[in-house]
CSV table of C-alpha atoms and ligand atoms in Angstrom, one decimal:
chain,number,residue,atom,x,y,z
A,1,SER,CA,72.3,-65.0,-25.5
A,2,ASN,CA,73.9,-62.1,-27.5
A,3,GLN,CA,77.1,-63.0,-25.6
A,4,SER,CA,77.1,-66.6,-26.9
A,5,VAL,CA,79.8,-68.0,-29.1
A,6,TYR,CA,78.7,-71.0,-31.1
A,7,ARG,CA,81.4,-73.4,-32.2
A,8,ALA,CA,82.0,-76.6,-34.2
A,9,THR,CA,85.3,-78.5,-34.9
A,10,THR,CA,85.9,-81.1,-37.5
A,11,THR,CA,88.6,-82.8,-39.6
A,12,ALA,CA,88.6,-83.7,-43.3
A,13,PRO,CA,91.0,-86.1,-45.1
A,14,VAL,CA,93.0,-85.7,-48.3
A,15,ASN,CA,91.9,-87.7,-51.3
A,16,ILE,CA,94.1,-88.8,-54.2
A,17,ALA,CA,92.4,-89.4,-57.6
A,18,VAL,CA,93.0,-92.5,-59.6
A,19,ILE,CA,90.8,-91.2,-62.4
A,20,LYS,CA,91.8,-87.5,-62.6
A,21,TYR,CA,89.5,-84.5,-62.7
A,22,TRP,CA,91.0,-82.1,-65.3
A,23,GLY,CA,89.0,-79.5,-67.2
A,24,LYS,CA,86.0,-77.4,-66.3
A,25,ARG,CA,82.8,-77.0,-68.4
A,26,ASP,CA,81.8,-74.2,-66.0
A,27,THR,CA,84.5,-72.2,-64.2
A,28,THR,CA,82.2,-70.4,-61.7
A,29,LEU,CA,80.4,-73.5,-60.5
A,30,ASN,CA,83.4,-75.8,-60.9
A,31,LEU,CA,81.6,-78.2,-63.1
A,32,PRO,CA,83.9,-80.8,-64.6
A,33,THR,CA,84.2,-82.1,-68.2
A,34,ASN,CA,84.8,-85.7,-66.9
A,35,SER,CA,83.9,-87.8,-64.0
A,36,SER,CA,86.7,-88.7,-61.6
A,37,LEU,CA,87.3,-91.3,-58.8
A,38,SER,CA,89.6,-91.0,-55.8
A,39,VAL,CA,90.7,-92.9,-52.7
A,40,THR,CA,90.4,-91.1,-49.4
A,41,LEU,CA,93.6,-91.3,-47.2
A,42,SER,CA,93.9,-91.8,-43.5
A,43,GLN,CA,93.5,-88.6,-41.4
A,44,ARG,CA,96.3,-89.8,-39.2
A,45,SER,CA,98.6,-89.1,-42.1
A,46,LEU,CA,97.1,-86.1,-43.9
A,47,ARG,CA,94.2,-84.0,-42.8
A,48,THR,CA,92.8,-80.5,-42.2
A,49,LEU,CA,91.5,-79.6,-38.8
A,50,THR,CA,88.9,-76.7,-38.9
A,51,THR,CA,87.0,-74.9,-36.2
A,52,ALA,CA,84.1,-72.7,-37.3
A,53,SER,CA,82.5,-70.3,-34.8
A,54,CYS,CA,80.0,-67.4,-34.9
A,55,SER,CA,78.8,-64.8,-32.5
A,56,ALA,CA,76.8,-61.6,-32.6
A,57,GLU,CA,79.7,-60.1,-30.6
A,58,TYR,CA,82.3,-60.7,-33.4
A,59,PRO,CA,83.4,-57.8,-35.5
A,60,PRO,CA,81.2,-57.6,-38.6
A,61,ALA,CA,83.3,-59.3,-41.3
A,62,ASP,CA,83.7,-63.1,-41.7
A,63,THR,CA,87.3,-64.2,-41.2
A,64,LEU,CA,89.4,-67.2,-42.2
A,65,ASN,CA,92.8,-68.2,-40.8
A,66,LEU,CA,94.9,-70.8,-42.5
A,67,ASN,CA,97.9,-72.4,-40.7
A,68,GLY,CA,98.2,-69.2,-38.6
A,69,SER,CA,97.9,-66.7,-41.4
A,70,PRO,CA,94.8,-64.5,-41.9
A,71,GLN,CA,93.3,-64.9,-45.4
A,72,ASP,CA,91.5,-62.3,-47.5
A,73,ILE,CA,88.1,-64.0,-47.9
A,74,GLN,CA,86.7,-61.2,-50.0
A,75,SER,CA,89.2,-61.9,-52.7
A,76,SER,CA,88.4,-65.7,-52.8
A,77,LYS,CA,85.2,-66.1,-54.8
A,78,ARG,CA,85.2,-69.8,-54.0
A,79,THR,CA,85.3,-69.4,-50.2
A,80,LEU,CA,82.6,-66.8,-50.5
A,81,ALA,CA,80.5,-69.2,-52.6
A,82,CYS,CA,80.8,-71.9,-50.0
A,83,ILE,CA,80.0,-69.6,-47.1
A,84,SER,CA,77.0,-68.0,-48.8
A,85,ASN,CA,75.5,-71.4,-49.8
A,86,LEU,CA,75.8,-72.7,-46.2
A,87,ARG,CA,74.4,-69.5,-44.7
A,88,ALA,CA,71.4,-69.7,-47.1
A,89,LEU,CA,70.7,-73.2,-45.9
A,90,ARG,CA,70.9,-72.0,-42.2
A,91,LYS,CA,68.6,-69.1,-43.0
A,92,ALA,CA,66.0,-71.4,-44.5
A,93,LEU,CA,66.0,-73.5,-41.2
A,94,GLU,CA,65.6,-70.3,-39.2
A,95,ASP,CA,62.8,-69.0,-41.4
A,96,ALA,CA,61.0,-72.3,-40.9
A,97,ASP,CA,61.6,-72.4,-37.1
A,98,SER,CA,61.6,-69.1,-35.3
A,99,SER,CA,62.9,-70.7,-32.0
A,100,LEU,CA,66.3,-71.3,-33.6
A,101,PRO,CA,69.1,-68.8,-32.8
A,102,LYS,CA,69.7,-66.5,-35.8
A,103,LEU,CA,73.2,-67.8,-36.5
A,104,SER,CA,73.0,-66.9,-40.2
A,105,ALA,CA,73.1,-63.2,-39.2
A,106,HIS,CA,76.3,-63.6,-37.1
A,107,PRO,CA,79.8,-63.1,-38.5
A,108,LEU,CA,81.8,-66.3,-39.0
A,109,ARG,CA,85.3,-67.1,-37.8
A,110,ILE,CA,87.0,-70.1,-39.4
A,111,VAL,CA,90.4,-71.4,-38.3
A,112,SER,CA,92.0,-74.1,-40.2
A,113,GLU,CA,95.3,-76.1,-39.9
A,114,ASN,CA,96.9,-78.9,-41.8
A,115,ASN,CA,98.9,-81.7,-40.1
A,116,PHE,CA,101.3,-81.8,-43.1
A,117,PRO,CA,103.5,-79.1,-44.6
A,118,THR,CA,101.3,-76.8,-46.7
A,119,ALA,CA,104.3,-75.8,-48.9
A,120,ALA,CA,104.9,-79.5,-49.8
A,121,GLY,CA,102.6,-79.2,-52.8
A,122,LEU,CA,100.2,-81.9,-51.6
A,123,ALA,CA,96.6,-81.2,-52.7
A,124,SER,CA,95.6,-79.4,-49.5
A,125,SER,CA,92.7,-77.6,-51.0
A,126,ALA,CA,90.6,-80.8,-51.1
A,127,ALA,CA,90.9,-81.4,-47.4
A,128,GLY,CA,90.7,-77.7,-46.7
A,129,PHE,CA,87.4,-76.9,-48.4
A,130,ALA,CA,85.8,-80.2,-47.3
A,131,ALA,CA,86.7,-79.3,-43.7
A,132,LEU,CA,85.4,-75.8,-44.1
A,133,VAL,CA,82.1,-77.0,-45.4
A,134,ARG,CA,81.7,-79.8,-42.8
A,135,ALA,CA,82.6,-77.4,-39.9
A,136,VAL,CA,80.2,-74.7,-40.9
A,137,ALA,CA,77.5,-77.2,-41.7
A,138,ASP,CA,78.0,-78.7,-38.2
A,139,LEU,CA,78.0,-75.2,-36.6
A,140,TYR,CA,74.7,-74.5,-38.4
A,141,GLU,CA,73.3,-78.0,-37.6
A,142,LEU,CA,72.4,-78.5,-41.2
A,143,PRO,CA,70.5,-81.7,-42.0
A,144,GLN,CA,72.1,-82.1,-45.5
A,145,SER,CA,73.9,-85.4,-46.3
A,146,PRO,CA,77.5,-85.6,-47.3
A,147,LYS,CA,76.3,-86.0,-50.9
A,148,ASP,CA,74.3,-82.8,-50.7
A,149,LEU,CA,77.2,-80.9,-49.1
A,150,SER,CA,79.5,-82.2,-51.8
A,151,ARG,CA,77.7,-79.7,-54.2
A,152,ILE,CA,78.9,-76.9,-52.0
A,153,ALA,CA,82.4,-78.2,-51.4
A,154,ARG,CA,82.8,-78.6,-55.1
A,155,GLN,CA,82.5,-74.8,-55.5
A,156,GLY,CA,85.5,-74.3,-53.2
A,157,SER,CA,87.7,-76.7,-55.0
A,158,GLY,CA,86.5,-79.4,-57.4
A,159,SER,CA,88.4,-82.2,-55.8
A,160,ALA,CA,87.1,-81.2,-52.3
A,161,CYS,CA,83.7,-82.7,-53.1
A,162,ARG,CA,85.3,-86.2,-52.9
A,163,SER,CA,86.8,-85.5,-49.4
A,164,LEU,CA,83.4,-85.5,-47.6
A,165,MET,CA,83.3,-89.3,-47.9
A,166,GLY,CA,85.7,-92.1,-47.0
A,167,GLY,CA,86.9,-95.1,-49.0
A,168,TYR,CA,86.4,-95.0,-52.8
A,169,VAL,CA,84.6,-91.9,-54.0
A,170,ALA,CA,83.3,-91.0,-57.5
A,171,TRP,CA,82.5,-87.5,-58.6
A,172,ARG,CA,79.9,-87.7,-61.4
A,173,THR,CA,80.0,-84.9,-63.9
A,174,GLY,CA,76.2,-84.5,-64.0
A,175,GLU,CA,74.3,-82.9,-66.9
A,176,LEU,CA,72.5,-79.9,-65.5
A,177,ALA,CA,73.7,-76.4,-66.1
A,178,ASP,CA,73.1,-75.4,-62.5
A,179,GLY,CA,75.4,-78.2,-61.2
A,180,SER,CA,72.8,-79.6,-58.9
A,181,ASP,CA,73.6,-83.2,-60.2
A,182,SER,CA,77.4,-82.8,-60.1
A,183,LEU,CA,78.0,-84.7,-56.9
A,184,ALA,CA,80.3,-87.1,-55.1
A,185,GLU,CA,79.2,-90.5,-54.0
A,186,GLU,CA,80.8,-93.4,-52.2
A,187,VAL,CA,81.5,-96.3,-54.6
A,188,ALA,CA,82.8,-98.6,-51.8
A,189,PRO,CA,83.7,-98.0,-48.1
A,190,ALA,CA,87.3,-98.3,-46.9
A,191,SER,CA,86.3,-101.5,-45.1
A,192,HIS,CA,85.6,-103.1,-48.5
A,193,TRP,CA,89.4,-103.3,-49.3
A,194,PRO,CA,91.2,-103.1,-45.9
A,195,GLU,CA,94.5,-104.1,-47.5
A,196,MET,CA,94.8,-100.9,-49.6
A,197,ARG,CA,97.7,-98.6,-48.6
A,198,ALA,CA,99.2,-95.4,-50.1
A,199,ILE,CA,102.7,-94.1,-49.8
A,200,VAL,CA,103.2,-90.4,-50.4
A,201,LEU,CA,106.5,-89.3,-51.8
A,202,VAL,CA,107.2,-85.6,-51.6
A,203,VAL,CA,109.8,-85.0,-54.2
A,204,SER,CA,109.6,-81.2,-54.1
A,205,ALA,CA,108.7,-79.1,-51.1
A,206,GLU,CA,108.3,-76.0,-53.2
A,207,LYS,CA,105.0,-74.7,-54.6
A,208,LYS,CA,105.8,-73.4,-58.1
A,209,ASP,CA,103.6,-75.4,-60.4
A,210,VAL,CA,100.9,-73.9,-62.6
A,211,PRO,CA,97.8,-73.7,-60.4
A,212,SER,CA,95.2,-76.3,-61.3
A,213,THR,CA,92.5,-73.8,-62.4
A,214,GLU,CA,94.9,-72.0,-64.8
A,215,GLY,CA,96.4,-75.3,-66.0
A,216,MET,CA,92.9,-76.8,-66.8
A,217,GLN,CA,91.9,-73.7,-68.7
A,218,THR,CA,95.1,-73.9,-70.9
A,219,THR,CA,94.5,-77.6,-71.5
A,220,VAL,CA,90.8,-77.2,-72.3
A,221,ALA,CA,91.5,-74.3,-74.7
A,222,THR,CA,94.5,-75.8,-76.6
A,223,SER,CA,94.8,-79.6,-76.3
A,224,ALA,CA,93.2,-81.9,-78.9
A,225,LEU,CA,94.1,-84.9,-76.7
A,226,PHE,CA,92.1,-83.4,-73.9
A,227,ALA,CA,88.7,-83.8,-75.6
A,228,GLU,CA,89.6,-87.4,-76.6
A,229,ARG,CA,90.4,-88.3,-73.0
A,230,ALA,CA,87.3,-86.6,-71.6
A,231,GLN,CA,84.8,-88.0,-74.1
A,232,ASN,CA,86.2,-91.4,-75.1
A,233,VAL,CA,88.8,-92.6,-72.6
A,234,VAL,CA,87.6,-91.6,-69.1
A,235,PRO,CA,84.0,-93.1,-69.3
A,236,GLU,CA,85.4,-96.6,-70.0
A,237,ARG,CA,88.0,-96.2,-67.3
A,238,MET,CA,85.5,-95.1,-64.7
A,239,ALA,CA,83.4,-98.2,-65.4
A,240,ALA,CA,86.4,-100.5,-65.4
A,241,ILE,CA,88.0,-99.2,-62.2
A,242,GLU,CA,84.7,-99.3,-60.4
A,243,THR,CA,84.5,-103.0,-61.3
A,244,ALA,CA,88.1,-103.5,-60.2
A,245,ILE,CA,87.3,-101.9,-56.9
A,246,GLN,CA,84.2,-104.0,-56.4
A,247,ASN,CA,86.2,-107.2,-57.1
A,248,ARG,CA,89.3,-106.0,-55.2
A,249,ASN,CA,91.3,-106.7,-58.4
A,250,PHE,CA,94.6,-104.8,-57.6
A,251,HIS,CA,96.1,-105.7,-61.0
A,252,ASP,CA,93.3,-103.9,-62.9
A,253,PHE,CA,93.0,-101.1,-60.3
A,254,ALA,CA,96.7,-100.4,-60.7
A,255,GLU,CA,96.9,-100.5,-64.4
A,256,ILE,CA,94.0,-98.1,-64.9
A,257,THR,CA,95.4,-95.8,-62.2
A,258,MET,CA,98.8,-95.6,-63.8
A,259,ARG,CA,97.4,-95.2,-67.3
A,260,ASP,CA,95.1,-92.4,-66.3
A,261,SER,CA,97.8,-90.5,-64.5
A,262,ASN,CA,99.9,-90.8,-67.7
A,263,THR,CA,97.0,-89.7,-69.9
A,264,PHE,CA,96.3,-86.7,-67.7
A,265,HIS,CA,100.0,-85.6,-67.9
A,266,ALA,CA,100.0,-86.3,-71.6
A,267,THR,CA,97.2,-83.7,-72.0
A,268,CYS,CA,99.3,-81.3,-70.0
A,269,LEU,CA,102.3,-81.8,-72.3
A,270,ASP,CA,99.9,-81.4,-75.3
A,271,SER,CA,98.7,-78.0,-74.0
A,272,TRP,CA,100.0,-74.9,-75.6
A,273,PRO,CA,102.3,-73.6,-74.0
A,274,PRO,CA,103.0,-77.1,-72.6
A,275,ILE,CA,102.6,-77.7,-68.9
A,276,PHE,CA,105.1,-79.9,-67.0
A,277,TYR,CA,104.1,-81.1,-63.6
A,278,MET,CA,106.3,-84.2,-63.4
A,279,ASN,CA,110.1,-83.8,-63.1
A,280,ASP,CA,113.1,-86.2,-63.4
A,281,VAL,CA,112.5,-87.5,-59.9
A,282,SER,CA,108.9,-88.2,-60.7
A,283,ARG,CA,109.9,-90.1,-63.8
A,284,ALA,CA,112.5,-92.1,-61.7
A,285,ALA,CA,109.6,-93.1,-59.4
A,286,VAL,CA,107.5,-94.2,-62.5
A,287,ARG,CA,110.5,-96.4,-63.7
A,288,LEU,CA,111.0,-97.8,-60.2
A,289,VAL,CA,107.3,-98.9,-59.9
A,290,HIS,CA,107.5,-100.6,-63.3
A,291,ASP,CA,110.8,-102.3,-62.2
A,292,ILE,CA,109.3,-103.5,-58.9
A,293,ASN,CA,106.2,-104.9,-60.7
A,294,ARG,CA,108.4,-106.7,-63.3
A,295,ALA,CA,110.7,-108.1,-60.7
A,296,ALA,CA,107.7,-109.3,-58.6
A,297,GLY,CA,106.2,-111.0,-61.7
A,298,ARG,CA,102.8,-109.4,-60.9
A,299,THR,CA,101.4,-105.9,-60.3
A,300,VAL,CA,102.1,-105.0,-56.7
A,301,CYS,CA,102.1,-101.2,-56.9
A,302,ALA,CA,100.8,-98.2,-58.9
A,303,TYR,CA,101.9,-94.6,-59.2
A,304,THR,CA,99.8,-91.5,-59.7
A,305,PHE,CA,100.7,-87.8,-59.9
A,306,ASP,CA,98.5,-84.7,-59.5
A,307,ALA,CA,99.3,-81.2,-60.6
A,308,GLY,CA,102.9,-81.4,-59.2
A,309,PRO,CA,105.9,-83.7,-59.1
A,310,ASN,CA,105.0,-85.7,-55.9
A,311,ALA,CA,104.2,-89.3,-56.3
A,312,VAL,CA,101.5,-91.3,-54.5
A,313,ILE,CA,102.0,-95.1,-54.8
A,314,TYR,CA,99.2,-97.5,-54.0
A,315,TYR,CA,99.8,-101.1,-52.9
A,316,GLU,CA,98.4,-103.8,-50.8
A,317,ASP,CA,99.6,-104.4,-47.2
A,318,LYS,CA,100.8,-107.9,-48.0
A,319,ASP,CA,103.3,-106.4,-50.5
A,320,SER,CA,104.5,-103.6,-48.2
A,321,GLU,CA,108.0,-105.0,-47.9
A,322,VAL,CA,108.7,-105.2,-51.6
A,323,VAL,CA,106.9,-101.9,-52.3
A,324,ALA,CA,107.5,-99.5,-49.4
A,325,GLY,CA,110.8,-101.2,-48.6
A,326,THR,CA,112.2,-100.9,-52.1
A,327,VAL,CA,110.9,-97.3,-52.7
A,328,LYS,CA,112.4,-96.1,-49.4
A,329,ALA,CA,115.7,-97.8,-50.0
A,330,ILE,CA,116.1,-96.6,-53.5
A,331,LEU,CA,114.5,-93.2,-53.7
A,332,GLY,CA,115.1,-92.3,-50.0
A,333,SER,CA,118.9,-92.8,-50.3
A,334,ASN,CA,119.3,-91.1,-53.6
A,335,THR,CA,119.1,-87.4,-52.7
A,336,GLU,CA,120.9,-86.2,-55.8
A,337,GLY,CA,118.6,-84.3,-58.2
A,338,TRP,CA,116.0,-83.9,-55.5
A,339,ASP,CA,114.4,-80.6,-55.6
A,340,GLY,CA,113.5,-80.3,-52.0
A,341,ALA,CA,112.9,-82.4,-48.9
A,342,PHE,CA,112.1,-86.0,-49.2
A,343,TYR,CA,109.6,-87.5,-46.9
A,344,GLU,CA,107.1,-90.3,-47.2
A,345,ARG,CA,104.1,-91.3,-45.2
A,346,VAL,CA,102.2,-94.5,-45.3
A,347,ALA,CA,98.4,-94.0,-45.3
A,348,ASN,CA,95.6,-96.4,-44.8
A,349,VAL,CA,92.4,-95.8,-46.7
A,350,THR,CA,90.0,-94.1,-44.2
A,351,ALA,CA,86.4,-94.3,-43.4
A,352,GLY,CA,86.2,-90.5,-43.8
B,1,LIG,O1,90.4,-79.5,-57.1
B,1,LIG,P1,91.4,-78.8,-57.9
B,1,LIG,O2,90.9,-77.7,-58.7
B,1,LIG,O3,92.7,-78.5,-57.1
B,1,LIG,O4,91.9,-79.9,-59.1
B,1,LIG,C1,92.5,-81.1,-58.8
B,1,LIG,C2,93.1,-81.7,-60.0
B,1,LIG,C3,93.9,-83.0,-59.8
B,1,LIG,O5,94.4,-83.1,-58.4
B,1,LIG,C4,95.1,-83.0,-60.7
B,1,LIG,C5,93.1,-84.2,-60.1
B,1,LIG,C6,92.0,-84.7,-59.1
B,1,LIG,O6,91.1,-85.2,-59.6
B,1,LIG,O7,92.2,-84.4,-57.9
């Protein structure tokens, strides 16, 4: 049995926040200063595929390969934290049941691949760390629930904790210093709102933004708006958007989503030195969404932007012609001022 290779393969989806996580109260454990809420997108559009294997025959060091390139795990504290947490859970199982193979003592080999261009600046770390944690947990046959595993994925990348579940997912800040109550939980399954769609507009294929960890630290240290948002604005928005989701109230869902994206980017502008994630094309997309809603006489679409210029636009399937049709016709044909490749993908909300 020394010759055995144990293996597990899994996929994890991308999630796009409608209430943004921005700011850490603990940088080692990735504990956030505010709760956040996201929508998990279809894996047919955007996902990470990861295989984890282990064997006593492997060379001694754990290895990680991302999109065909070997990564230096030892220099990634976050990857090391995820792996050591998972290994400790496996070790506990082995200590309790001596008939189990001692997989915790074997070197790990993790191979991961995205089905979308990594350089496109789409939040790939969420799907990446969620897939890594799920694959190793499956390899180790861990009994922990997705909520339990979200505590580990969070240490890889904060937003990754929300990609272990489908549909509408909240990440609660928690209160404890050890982070044991800073977990993701499903607010509603994808099936609750089957009409929901997302269109992903890649306005820049280059990755030259301020990395999220660095940006958050600058904002936390220098922006007065930041504390106001975290303490007074986000708690009310979390409650309101959860109600909007329960009631499938697209008007409220959309307004809160757009306002929270704008507030998040306002705290970036309020940082010192200021941080710019959105560009001219991003702002053109904002104007277009407001124009489409005004012309329709009701709210049919909502934009949101992460730590980069790319737009995600939420809408309901019944409005796909006016939303996806108009966005493609206007933004897709106007290549002037575009920084990189334009592409769009329509995603359903997924069951995870
Ligand atoms: O998970 P991180 O550390 O890459 O941070 C993600 C931050 C945002 O994407 C801007 C917001 C969010 O909640 O996903």
